[in-house]
Amino acid sequence: MSDRTNALSRRGYLRGLVAVGGAAALAACQDATGETDVPTGTPGERPARQHAWNDALDTDQDGNIRLSRHHVLVPLSLTGTPDKEAREQVESALQSLESAYAHDTGGLLFTVGYTPEYFRVIGEESPIPEPEPLTSMESPEFDEFDALVTLSSDNPDVVLEAEQALLGKRAKANGVEMEATLEGVFEQASPRRTGFVGAGLPAEYTDTDGVPDSVPEEAPFFMGFRSGFSASQASEDRVTIAEGPYAGGTTTHVESLELQLRTWFEQDSQYQRVAKMFSREHAESGMVGDVGEKLETSTGVAGEIAARTEQDAREHGIVGHAQKAARARDPDGTPPLLRRDFNTVDGDRPGVHFVAHQQRIEEFVRTRKAVAGEGFSGQGVGQRLNNGILQYIFVRRRGNFLVPPRKKRSLPGI
Ligand code: HEM
């Protein structure tokens, strides 16, 4: 094996362990990584907003914010009706994690969010709506457990260990004593979800069913293009709840999708892929590059290209995903969603866990409907065919969460 193949298979092995989870996977991961130097943290120094990750995240060569590499979404169910003591226990567990790991990509970035079901159990009116199907082409399952912890780090052993420590399966995290855990208040629910993001990582999965060899070597996402350009992301301020009991918090929508990559890479040309992902104009002008490297910090879809979507459908029979999505921006051109989506091979199939923050779930709904472009079908494009990337993405699950500000993150409403 060459050094490169060795390095690739080692990285693939570590991500495989994150997907499996549990004590044995953690032990194997720690064995494989050896002593990683993970920085510890100080709870009081964490930002007041749980979703304030941008200052801690790295940027790419153009200054676009880049997510950490490893992700775990941990679903939780309450074991009973919680009280104030339970709230203190949860807060102490979360502060222990913050002592164990720095607020940093080498340490741990995390949020805790609550479903409408949680608010029903504690007898409070839910500040967020129940999840529902958002297009006529889907019949998803819904996240009906009570809470979701999102864990993210560049170190695979950190997400695994933090999860085990929170669930009460380890006394220490990063060598730091857990003063409390979630045990007794919450138990693990399902589905546990995992994933990864970063240039070159998707191409390492060509031995997974449904991941063709033609996934570009340098692509950070399965569908081959860079995403999350700073001009098309909402700021953390824009997605922060402005008033009411959860001012300073945000909402999260998690949409889990399966991908049909074979047709995308093997039947379509690069011209078609660019036209379907961005717009016809992007394909004609060659402004994207192989994986979006020419775009720097903006796709340029907002404004004229977005305004021409319907005309492109009628006259050219093709519309782009980003072109459609940009129609949901605020009237002044501000994007309403902060997207923090990542690739997955959960279930041994390629997919995406599309995690988005917004001030109100309604803003996600508005954007998702723009992405569905249902009005265009019959006007030159099909319900899925040539209608952005709809022919290749299949919605399997949706969940809505309230992510309170840090000081109210532990069992809000109790
Ligand atoms: C597998 C699924 C998906 C892939 C591969 C994907 C990929 C992309 C890419 C490459 C861009 C252009 C780059 C950028 O602006 O950052 C983009 C933009 C965007 N996508 Fe997606 N996307 C997916 C699903 C979704 C879903 C489910 C939504 C839900 C609302 C969504 C909403 C958006 C928005 C809002 C933009 C920015 C539009 C603007 O410029 O205002 N995407 N996506």
Tab-separated table of C-alpha atoms and ligand atoms in Angstrom:
chain	number	residue	atom	x	y	z
A	1	MET	CA	0.000	0.000	0.000
A	2	SER	CA	1.301	3.494	-0.798
A	3	ASP	CA	1.566	6.075	2.009
A	4	ARG	CA	-1.388	7.914	0.511
A	5	THR	CA	-3.569	4.793	0.384
A	6	ASN	CA	-2.539	4.039	3.936
A	7	ALA	CA	-3.443	7.528	5.104
A	8	LEU	CA	-6.766	7.375	3.245
A	9	SER	CA	-7.773	4.013	4.647
A	10	ARG	CA	-6.798	5.124	8.154
A	11	ARG	CA	-8.980	8.231	7.842
A	12	GLY	CA	-11.809	6.132	6.428
A	13	TYR	CA	-11.427	3.692	9.324
A	14	LEU	CA	-11.697	6.505	11.884
A	15	ARG	CA	-14.839	7.906	10.282
A	16	GLY	CA	-16.280	4.402	10.176
A	17	LEU	CA	-15.791	4.234	13.939
A	18	VAL	CA	-17.674	7.515	14.437
A	19	ALA	CA	-20.553	6.010	12.457
A	20	VAL	CA	-20.618	2.891	14.630
A	21	GLY	CA	-20.359	4.709	17.979
A	22	GLY	CA	-20.224	3.199	21.457
A	23	ALA	CA	-17.478	2.257	23.876
A	24	ALA	CA	-15.706	-0.276	21.632
A	25	ALA	CA	-15.552	2.172	18.708
A	26	LEU	CA	-14.171	4.837	21.026
A	27	ALA	CA	-11.488	2.484	22.345
A	28	ALA	CA	-10.523	1.473	18.786
A	29	CYS	CA	-10.429	5.123	17.736
A	30	GLN	CA	-8.219	6.097	20.672
A	31	ASP	CA	-5.959	3.160	19.896
A	32	ALA	CA	-5.653	4.262	16.295
A	33	THR	CA	-5.136	7.979	16.974
A	34	GLY	CA	-2.844	7.488	19.985
A	35	GLU	CA	-2.525	10.411	22.382
A	36	THR	CA	-4.237	13.303	20.629
A	37	ASP	CA	-3.551	16.620	22.250
A	38	VAL	CA	-7.096	17.895	22.780
A	39	PRO	CA	-7.396	21.301	24.455
A	40	THR	CA	-9.547	21.591	27.617
A	41	GLY	CA	-11.943	24.504	28.127
A	42	THR	CA	-13.575	26.946	30.514
A	43	PRO	CA	-17.395	26.891	30.610
A	44	GLY	CA	-17.726	30.601	31.471
A	45	GLU	CA	-15.827	31.544	28.319
A	46	ARG	CA	-18.305	29.903	25.914
A	47	PRO	CA	-20.451	32.345	23.916
A	48	ALA	CA	-23.982	33.160	25.144
A	49	ARG	CA	-25.443	31.690	21.938
A	50	GLN	CA	-25.161	27.939	21.564
A	51	HIS	CA	-25.042	28.334	17.784
A	52	ALA	CA	-22.130	30.825	17.867
A	53	TRP	CA	-19.614	28.545	16.188
A	54	ASN	CA	-18.328	30.782	13.400
A	55	ASP	CA	-15.611	32.472	15.467
A	56	ALA	CA	-14.253	29.052	16.395
A	57	LEU	CA	-14.422	27.509	12.902
A	58	ASP	CA	-11.681	27.604	10.283
A	59	THR	CA	-12.030	29.228	6.880
A	60	ASP	CA	-11.110	27.980	3.410
A	61	GLN	CA	-8.666	29.671	1.035
A	62	ASP	CA	-11.315	32.265	0.102
A	63	GLY	CA	-12.446	33.061	3.636
A	64	ASN	CA	-15.636	30.940	3.603
A	65	ILE	CA	-16.375	29.307	6.957
A	66	ARG	CA	-15.692	25.588	7.023
A	67	LEU	CA	-17.389	23.138	9.372
A	68	SER	CA	-15.443	20.719	11.558
A	69	ARG	CA	-14.853	17.329	9.980
A	70	HIS	CA	-16.786	14.932	12.252
A	71	HIS	CA	-20.411	15.148	13.337
A	72	VAL	CA	-22.755	13.150	15.555
A	73	LEU	CA	-26.427	13.944	16.170
A	74	VAL	CA	-27.439	12.324	19.470
A	75	PRO	CA	-31.217	11.881	19.941
A	76	LEU	CA	-32.518	11.808	23.528
A	77	SER	CA	-35.759	10.802	25.236
A	78	LEU	CA	-36.780	11.902	28.710
A	79	THR	CA	-37.017	9.034	31.176
A	80	GLY	CA	-39.840	10.756	33.101
A	81	THR	CA	-41.219	14.214	33.790
A	82	PRO	CA	-38.189	16.286	34.727
A	83	ASP	CA	-37.914	18.661	37.711
A	84	LYS	CA	-35.546	21.430	38.806
A	85	GLU	CA	-33.049	18.941	40.161
A	86	ALA	CA	-32.915	17.258	36.750
A	87	ARG	CA	-32.284	20.651	35.200
A	88	GLU	CA	-29.293	21.216	37.462
A	89	GLN	CA	-27.981	17.764	36.615
A	90	VAL	CA	-28.225	18.436	32.857
A	91	GLU	CA	-26.519	21.809	33.224
A	92	SER	CA	-23.734	20.283	35.282
A	93	ALA	CA	-23.224	17.553	32.636
A	94	LEU	CA	-22.997	20.154	29.861
A	95	GLN	CA	-20.589	22.305	31.864
A	96	SER	CA	-18.431	19.231	32.460
A	97	LEU	CA	-18.197	18.803	28.675
A	98	GLU	CA	-17.213	22.441	28.363
A	99	SER	CA	-14.446	21.933	30.923
A	100	ALA	CA	-13.272	18.830	29.099
A	101	TYR	CA	-13.054	20.392	25.636
A	102	ALA	CA	-12.187	23.836	24.301
A	103	HIS	CA	-14.696	25.760	22.161
A	104	ASP	CA	-12.593	25.050	19.151
A	105	THR	CA	-12.407	22.761	16.110
A	106	GLY	CA	-9.816	20.582	17.885
A	107	GLY	CA	-12.078	20.559	20.955
A	108	LEU	CA	-15.870	20.367	20.781
A	109	LEU	CA	-18.628	22.529	19.324
A	110	PHE	CA	-22.115	21.470	20.371
A	111	THR	CA	-25.744	22.547	20.716
A	112	VAL	CA	-28.716	21.140	22.609
A	113	GLY	CA	-32.159	21.511	21.014
A	114	TYR	CA	-35.698	20.521	22.005
A	115	THR	CA	-38.596	19.171	19.929
A	116	PRO	CA	-42.289	20.134	20.140
A	117	GLU	CA	-42.743	16.746	21.871
A	118	TYR	CA	-40.506	17.906	24.726
A	119	PHE	CA	-42.718	20.931	25.316
A	120	ARG	CA	-45.797	18.700	25.266
A	121	VAL	CA	-44.280	16.428	27.939
A	122	ILE	CA	-43.482	19.338	30.264
A	123	GLY	CA	-46.927	20.882	29.679
A	124	GLU	CA	-45.757	24.076	27.951
A	125	GLU	CA	-46.842	25.502	24.643
A	126	SER	CA	-44.196	24.683	22.019
A	127	PRO	CA	-42.401	27.737	20.606
A	128	ILE	CA	-41.816	25.798	17.367
A	129	PRO	CA	-44.187	23.899	15.049
A	130	GLU	CA	-44.326	20.126	14.578
A	131	PRO	CA	-42.333	18.937	11.556
A	132	GLU	CA	-44.447	18.111	8.500
A	133	PRO	CA	-43.883	17.067	4.884
A	134	LEU	CA	-42.746	20.145	2.956
A	135	THR	CA	-43.201	18.912	-0.586
A	136	SER	CA	-45.659	16.699	-2.423
A	137	MET	CA	-42.865	14.244	-3.267
A	138	GLU	CA	-41.958	13.071	0.221
A	139	SER	CA	-43.361	11.029	3.081
A	140	PRO	CA	-40.685	11.444	5.717
A	141	GLU	CA	-40.446	10.080	9.218
A	142	PHE	CA	-40.264	12.690	11.955
A	143	ASP	CA	-37.979	13.278	14.915
A	144	GLU	CA	-40.393	12.613	17.757
A	145	PHE	CA	-37.906	12.142	20.573
A	146	ASP	CA	-37.407	14.997	23.069
A	147	ALA	CA	-33.985	16.527	22.547
A	148	LEU	CA	-31.033	16.476	20.193
A	149	VAL	CA	-27.389	17.119	20.998
A	150	THR	CA	-25.260	17.988	17.980
A	151	LEU	CA	-21.550	17.275	18.463
A	152	SER	CA	-18.813	18.379	16.106
A	153	SER	CA	-15.023	18.291	16.115
A	154	ASP	CA	-12.027	17.787	13.851
A	155	ASN	CA	-11.037	14.907	16.156
A	156	PRO	CA	-13.114	11.730	15.725
A	157	ASP	CA	-12.326	10.515	19.253
A	158	VAL	CA	-13.725	13.771	20.702
A	159	VAL	CA	-17.239	13.341	19.283
A	160	LEU	CA	-17.282	9.674	20.305
A	161	GLU	CA	-15.982	10.330	23.803
A	162	ALA	CA	-18.241	13.342	24.430
A	163	GLU	CA	-21.261	11.241	23.450
A	164	GLN	CA	-20.260	8.383	25.768
A	165	ALA	CA	-19.523	10.751	28.635
A	166	LEU	CA	-22.860	12.582	28.282
A	167	LEU	CA	-24.763	9.304	28.264
A	168	GLY	CA	-23.046	8.259	31.515
A	169	LYS	CA	-20.902	5.563	29.943
A	170	ARG	CA	-17.598	7.161	30.939
A	171	ALA	CA	-16.498	8.872	34.142
A	172	LYS	CA	-14.062	11.191	32.395
A	173	ALA	CA	-13.872	13.110	29.155
A	174	ASN	CA	-10.460	14.187	27.862
A	175	GLY	CA	-9.101	13.272	31.290
A	176	VAL	CA	-11.543	15.626	33.055
A	177	GLU	CA	-14.020	14.220	35.596
A	178	MET	CA	-17.702	14.430	34.546
A	179	GLU	CA	-19.404	16.012	37.550
A	180	ALA	CA	-22.762	14.816	36.221
A	181	THR	CA	-24.148	13.061	33.151
A	182	LEU	CA	-27.556	12.894	31.446
A	183	GLU	CA	-28.194	9.424	32.860
A	184	GLY	CA	-31.519	9.128	34.683
A	185	VAL	CA	-32.936	12.242	32.987
A	186	PHE	CA	-32.453	11.260	29.357
A	187	GLU	CA	-31.809	8.010	27.575
A	188	GLN	CA	-30.544	7.573	24.048
A	189	ALA	CA	-33.282	7.485	21.405
A	190	SER	CA	-32.999	6.790	17.691
A	191	PRO	CA	-31.870	7.391	15.047
A	192	ARG	CA	-28.320	8.301	15.978
A	193	ARG	CA	-26.872	10.107	12.962
A	194	THR	CA	-23.302	10.769	11.936
A	195	GLY	CA	-21.320	12.360	9.176
A	196	PHE	CA	-18.301	14.173	7.858
A	197	VAL	CA	-17.363	17.094	5.681
A	198	GLY	CA	-14.146	18.232	4.035
A	199	ALA	CA	-12.264	18.344	0.744
A	200	GLY	CA	-11.329	14.836	-0.379
A	201	LEU	CA	-13.456	12.950	2.161
A	202	PRO	CA	-16.442	11.957	-0.044
A	203	ALA	CA	-14.085	10.390	-2.609
A	204	GLU	CA	-12.865	8.001	0.083
A	205	TYR	CA	-16.256	6.272	0.151
A	206	THR	CA	-16.235	4.719	-3.293
A	207	ASP	CA	-16.369	1.274	-1.688
A	208	THR	CA	-19.807	2.155	-0.233
A	209	ASP	CA	-22.858	1.035	-2.188
A	210	GLY	CA	-24.166	3.911	-4.260
A	211	VAL	CA	-20.937	5.953	-4.241
A	212	PRO	CA	-19.455	5.850	-7.769
A	213	ASP	CA	-15.728	6.136	-8.491
A	214	SER	CA	-16.476	9.331	-10.371
A	215	VAL	CA	-16.968	11.424	-7.183
A	216	PRO	CA	-14.364	14.168	-7.750
A	217	GLU	CA	-11.166	13.625	-5.766
A	218	GLU	CA	-11.180	17.097	-4.168
A	219	ALA	CA	-14.927	17.511	-3.566
A	220	PRO	CA	-15.908	18.398	0.007
A	221	PHE	CA	-19.506	17.185	-0.521
A	222	PHE	CA	-20.878	14.067	-2.192
A	223	MET	CA	-22.504	15.927	-5.083
A	224	GLY	CA	-19.134	17.321	-6.022
A	225	PHE	CA	-19.402	21.056	-5.390
A	226	ARG	CA	-18.252	23.377	-2.665
A	227	SER	CA	-21.122	24.808	-0.638
A	228	GLY	CA	-21.604	27.321	2.160
A	229	PHE	CA	-20.204	30.375	0.385
A	230	SER	CA	-20.247	33.308	2.772
A	231	ALA	CA	-22.518	35.404	0.535
A	232	SER	CA	-25.257	32.751	0.646
A	233	GLN	CA	-25.147	32.040	4.380
A	234	ALA	CA	-27.118	33.945	7.014
A	235	SER	CA	-25.035	35.511	9.763
A	236	GLU	CA	-25.407	34.157	13.291
A	237	ASP	CA	-27.207	37.431	14.145
A	238	ARG	CA	-29.757	36.869	11.368
A	239	VAL	CA	-30.696	33.419	12.714
A	240	THR	CA	-30.891	34.513	16.362
A	241	ILE	CA	-34.326	34.772	17.979
A	242	ALA	CA	-34.818	38.477	18.719
A	243	GLU	CA	-37.415	38.517	21.476
A	244	GLY	CA	-39.470	36.466	23.899
A	245	PRO	CA	-38.373	33.840	26.425
A	246	TYR	CA	-35.841	32.293	24.028
A	247	ALA	CA	-34.257	35.528	22.751
A	248	GLY	CA	-30.620	34.790	21.965
A	249	GLY	CA	-31.415	31.237	20.827
A	250	THR	CA	-32.187	29.880	17.365
A	251	THR	CA	-34.180	27.097	15.705
A	252	THR	CA	-32.804	24.061	13.897
A	253	HIS	CA	-34.356	22.008	11.141
A	254	VAL	CA	-32.718	18.656	10.371
A	255	GLU	CA	-33.613	17.121	7.006
A	256	SER	CA	-32.038	13.743	6.325
A	257	LEU	CA	-31.691	12.924	2.639
A	258	GLU	CA	-30.576	9.971	0.564
A	259	LEU	CA	-28.617	10.684	-2.600
A	260	GLN	CA	-28.756	9.038	-6.001
A	261	LEU	CA	-25.159	9.692	-7.018
A	262	ARG	CA	-24.787	7.188	-9.800
A	263	THR	CA	-27.131	8.935	-12.239
A	264	TRP	CA	-25.768	12.319	-11.181
A	265	PHE	CA	-22.193	11.429	-12.005
A	266	GLU	CA	-22.645	8.821	-14.699
A	267	GLN	CA	-25.546	10.035	-16.820
A	268	ASP	CA	-25.152	13.797	-16.512
A	269	SER	CA	-22.328	15.869	-17.988
A	270	GLN	CA	-20.474	18.525	-15.970
A	271	TYR	CA	-22.492	21.125	-17.938
A	272	GLN	CA	-25.742	19.549	-16.753
A	273	ARG	CA	-24.490	19.199	-13.191
A	274	VAL	CA	-23.528	22.864	-13.036
A	275	ALA	CA	-26.827	23.952	-14.627
A	276	LYS	CA	-28.812	21.841	-12.177
A	277	MET	CA	-26.827	22.824	-9.091
A	278	PHE	CA	-26.343	26.536	-9.857
A	279	SER	CA	-28.039	27.782	-13.054
A	280	ARG	CA	-27.967	27.497	-16.838
A	281	GLU	CA	-26.009	30.717	-16.975
A	282	HIS	CA	-23.335	29.268	-14.691
A	283	ALA	CA	-22.979	26.296	-17.023
A	284	GLU	CA	-22.754	28.459	-20.152
A	285	SER	CA	-20.208	30.883	-18.750
A	286	GLY	CA	-17.973	28.251	-17.125
A	287	MET	CA	-17.823	30.370	-13.966
A	288	VAL	CA	-17.939	27.464	-11.457
A	289	GLY	CA	-14.862	25.338	-12.103
A	290	ASP	CA	-14.592	21.640	-11.314
A	291	VAL	CA	-15.820	21.765	-7.722
A	292	GLY	CA	-16.854	25.430	-7.336
A	293	GLU	CA	-13.284	26.680	-6.798
A	294	LYS	CA	-13.788	29.632	-9.155
A	295	LEU	CA	-16.699	31.058	-7.176
A	296	GLU	CA	-14.643	32.402	-4.243
A	297	THR	CA	-17.270	33.688	-1.767
A	298	SER	CA	-20.411	34.032	-3.882
A	299	THR	CA	-22.312	32.028	-6.471
A	300	GLY	CA	-23.851	35.208	-7.846
A	301	VAL	CA	-27.294	33.607	-8.114
A	302	ALA	CA	-29.057	36.232	-6.006
A	303	GLY	CA	-30.767	39.022	-7.943
A	304	GLU	CA	-31.040	38.633	-11.710
A	305	ILE	CA	-30.328	34.902	-11.993
A	306	ALA	CA	-32.837	34.051	-9.257
A	307	ALA	CA	-35.385	36.407	-10.799
A	308	ARG	CA	-35.026	34.600	-14.133
A	309	THR	CA	-35.800	31.146	-12.689
A	310	GLU	CA	-39.304	30.883	-14.107
A	311	GLN	CA	-38.186	32.159	-17.490
A	312	ASP	CA	-35.347	29.597	-17.530
A	313	ALA	CA	-37.886	26.850	-16.812
A	314	ARG	CA	-40.175	27.955	-19.640
A	315	GLU	CA	-37.585	28.845	-22.255
A	316	HIS	CA	-34.737	26.458	-21.486
A	317	GLY	CA	-36.372	23.606	-19.594
A	318	ILE	CA	-33.853	23.649	-16.755
A	319	VAL	CA	-33.485	25.470	-13.425
A	320	GLY	CA	-30.686	25.427	-10.847
A	321	HIS	CA	-30.904	24.438	-7.178
A	322	ALA	CA	-29.061	27.515	-5.882
A	323	GLN	CA	-30.970	29.736	-8.327
A	324	LYS	CA	-34.290	28.477	-6.940
A	325	ALA	CA	-33.149	28.654	-3.306
A	326	ALA	CA	-32.004	32.257	-3.615
A	327	ARG	CA	-35.590	33.310	-4.381
A	328	ALA	CA	-36.293	32.794	-0.669
A	329	ARG	CA	-33.872	35.488	0.451
A	330	ASP	CA	-35.209	38.490	2.367
A	331	PRO	CA	-36.334	41.412	0.177
A	332	ASP	CA	-33.024	43.186	0.918
A	333	GLY	CA	-31.029	40.165	-0.351
A	334	THR	CA	-30.096	38.669	3.048
A	335	PRO	CA	-30.128	34.842	3.145
A	336	PRO	CA	-32.341	33.644	6.037
A	337	LEU	CA	-30.683	30.250	6.648
A	338	LEU	CA	-27.356	29.314	8.183
A	339	ARG	CA	-26.655	25.897	6.638
A	340	ARG	CA	-24.448	23.449	8.525
A	341	ASP	CA	-25.077	20.306	6.517
A	342	PHE	CA	-22.724	17.356	6.244
A	343	ASN	CA	-22.273	14.117	4.272
A	344	THR	CA	-23.241	10.753	5.692
A	345	VAL	CA	-23.053	7.054	4.907
A	346	ASP	CA	-25.472	6.090	7.691
A	347	GLY	CA	-27.305	2.943	6.633
A	348	ASP	CA	-24.380	2.288	4.242
A	349	ARG	CA	-25.896	4.653	1.703
A	350	PRO	CA	-24.662	8.081	0.669
A	351	GLY	CA	-26.723	10.924	2.028
A	352	VAL	CA	-26.777	14.337	3.612
A	353	HIS	CA	-27.928	15.458	7.030
A	354	PHE	CA	-29.058	18.954	6.195
A	355	VAL	CA	-28.846	20.924	9.438
A	356	ALA	CA	-30.062	24.526	9.148
A	357	HIS	CA	-30.453	27.315	11.688
A	358	GLN	CA	-32.952	30.106	11.216
A	359	GLN	CA	-34.813	32.534	13.435
A	360	ARG	CA	-38.144	30.826	12.755
A	361	ILE	CA	-38.940	27.402	11.300
A	362	GLU	CA	-41.256	29.206	8.837
A	363	GLU	CA	-38.133	30.591	7.155
A	364	PHE	CA	-36.858	27.091	6.552
A	365	VAL	CA	-40.262	26.124	5.154
A	366	ARG	CA	-40.272	29.115	2.808
A	367	THR	CA	-36.785	28.253	1.540
A	368	ARG	CA	-37.466	24.538	1.204
A	369	LYS	CA	-40.563	25.305	-0.853
A	370	ALA	CA	-38.467	27.528	-3.107
A	371	VAL	CA	-36.028	24.613	-3.510
A	372	ALA	CA	-38.922	22.272	-4.386
A	373	GLY	CA	-39.939	24.612	-7.228
A	374	GLU	CA	-43.323	22.920	-7.511
A	375	GLY	CA	-44.745	25.803	-9.521
A	376	PHE	CA	-42.350	25.110	-12.379
A	377	SER	CA	-43.338	21.572	-13.091
A	378	GLY	CA	-45.375	21.527	-16.272
A	379	GLN	CA	-43.793	24.823	-17.330
A	380	GLY	CA	-40.827	23.218	-19.017
A	381	VAL	CA	-39.265	21.211	-16.200
A	382	GLY	CA	-40.613	18.110	-14.472
A	383	GLN	CA	-41.532	17.621	-10.852
A	384	ARG	CA	-37.997	16.321	-10.415
A	385	LEU	CA	-36.524	16.283	-13.936
A	386	ASN	CA	-34.251	19.266	-14.694
A	387	ASN	CA	-35.722	20.904	-11.590
A	388	GLY	CA	-32.466	21.640	-9.756
A	389	ILE	CA	-31.138	18.523	-7.996
A	390	LEU	CA	-34.524	17.013	-7.125
A	391	GLN	CA	-33.941	13.976	-9.289
A	392	TYR	CA	-31.082	12.951	-6.997
A	393	ILE	CA	-32.229	13.828	-3.472
A	394	PHE	CA	-34.815	11.907	-1.466
A	395	VAL	CA	-36.110	13.163	1.861
A	396	ARG	CA	-36.254	10.482	4.545
A	397	ARG	CA	-36.711	12.376	7.816
A	398	ARG	CA	-37.409	15.800	9.275
A	399	GLY	CA	-37.162	17.330	12.717
A	400	ASN	CA	-37.684	20.785	14.232
A	401	PHE	CA	-35.806	21.958	17.315
A	402	LEU	CA	-35.650	24.983	19.563
A	403	VAL	CA	-32.060	25.737	20.516
A	404	PRO	CA	-32.285	28.059	23.537
A	405	PRO	CA	-29.548	30.521	24.460
A	406	ARG	CA	-26.814	28.872	26.535
A	407	LYS	CA	-28.153	30.046	29.873
A	408	LYS	CA	-31.526	28.367	29.182
A	409	ARG	CA	-30.243	25.313	27.357
A	410	SER	CA	-30.878	22.812	30.178
A	411	LEU	CA	-34.497	21.605	30.237
A	412	PRO	CA	-36.055	24.953	29.278
A	413	GLY	CA	-39.485	25.698	30.730
A	414	ILE	CA	-38.951	23.625	33.900
B	1	HEM	C1	-28.002	16.962	-0.967
B	1	HEM	C2	-28.561	18.069	-0.798
B	1	HEM	C3	-28.007	19.411	-1.150
B	1	HEM	C4	-26.855	19.765	-1.788
B	1	HEM	C5	-25.758	18.862	-2.308
B	1	HEM	C6	-26.850	21.203	-1.876
B	1	HEM	C7	-25.849	21.954	-2.469
B	1	HEM	C8	-25.870	23.323	-2.602
B	1	HEM	C9	-24.876	24.088	-3.290
B	1	HEM	C10	-23.627	23.530	-3.976
B	1	HEM	C11	-25.234	25.391	-3.218
B	1	HEM	C12	-24.500	26.579	-3.827
B	1	HEM	C13	-23.391	27.032	-2.945
B	1	HEM	C14	-23.777	28.017	-1.873
B	1	HEM	O1	-24.546	28.959	-2.133
B	1	HEM	O2	-23.285	27.847	-0.758
B	1	HEM	C15	-26.444	25.455	-2.439
B	1	HEM	C16	-27.101	26.592	-2.105
B	1	HEM	C17	-28.213	26.636	-1.305
B	1	HEM	N1	-28.941	25.556	-0.852
B	1	HEM	FE1	-28.502	23.630	-1.124
B	1	HEM	N2	-27.984	21.692	-1.287
B	1	HEM	C18	-28.711	20.620	-0.845
B	1	HEM	C19	-29.913	20.645	-0.213
B	1	HEM	C20	-30.547	21.788	0.193
B	1	HEM	C21	-31.750	21.808	0.966
B	1	HEM	C22	-32.547	20.590	1.464
B	1	HEM	C23	-32.034	23.105	1.201
B	1	HEM	C24	-33.208	23.519	2.011
B	1	HEM	C25	-33.751	24.649	2.141
B	1	HEM	C26	-31.003	23.931	0.553
B	1	HEM	C27	-30.917	25.294	0.569
B	1	HEM	C28	-29.954	26.035	-0.058
B	1	HEM	C29	-29.863	27.476	0.035
B	1	HEM	C30	-30.762	28.370	0.851
B	1	HEM	C31	-28.784	27.865	-0.761
B	1	HEM	C32	-28.265	29.289	-0.988
B	1	HEM	C33	-29.111	30.064	-1.954
B	1	HEM	C34	-28.726	31.536	-1.936
B	1	HEM	O3	-27.729	31.876	-2.575
B	1	HEM	O4	-29.459	32.299	-1.304
B	1	HEM	N3	-30.125	23.084	-0.048
B	1	HEM	N4	-26.821	24.184	-2.109
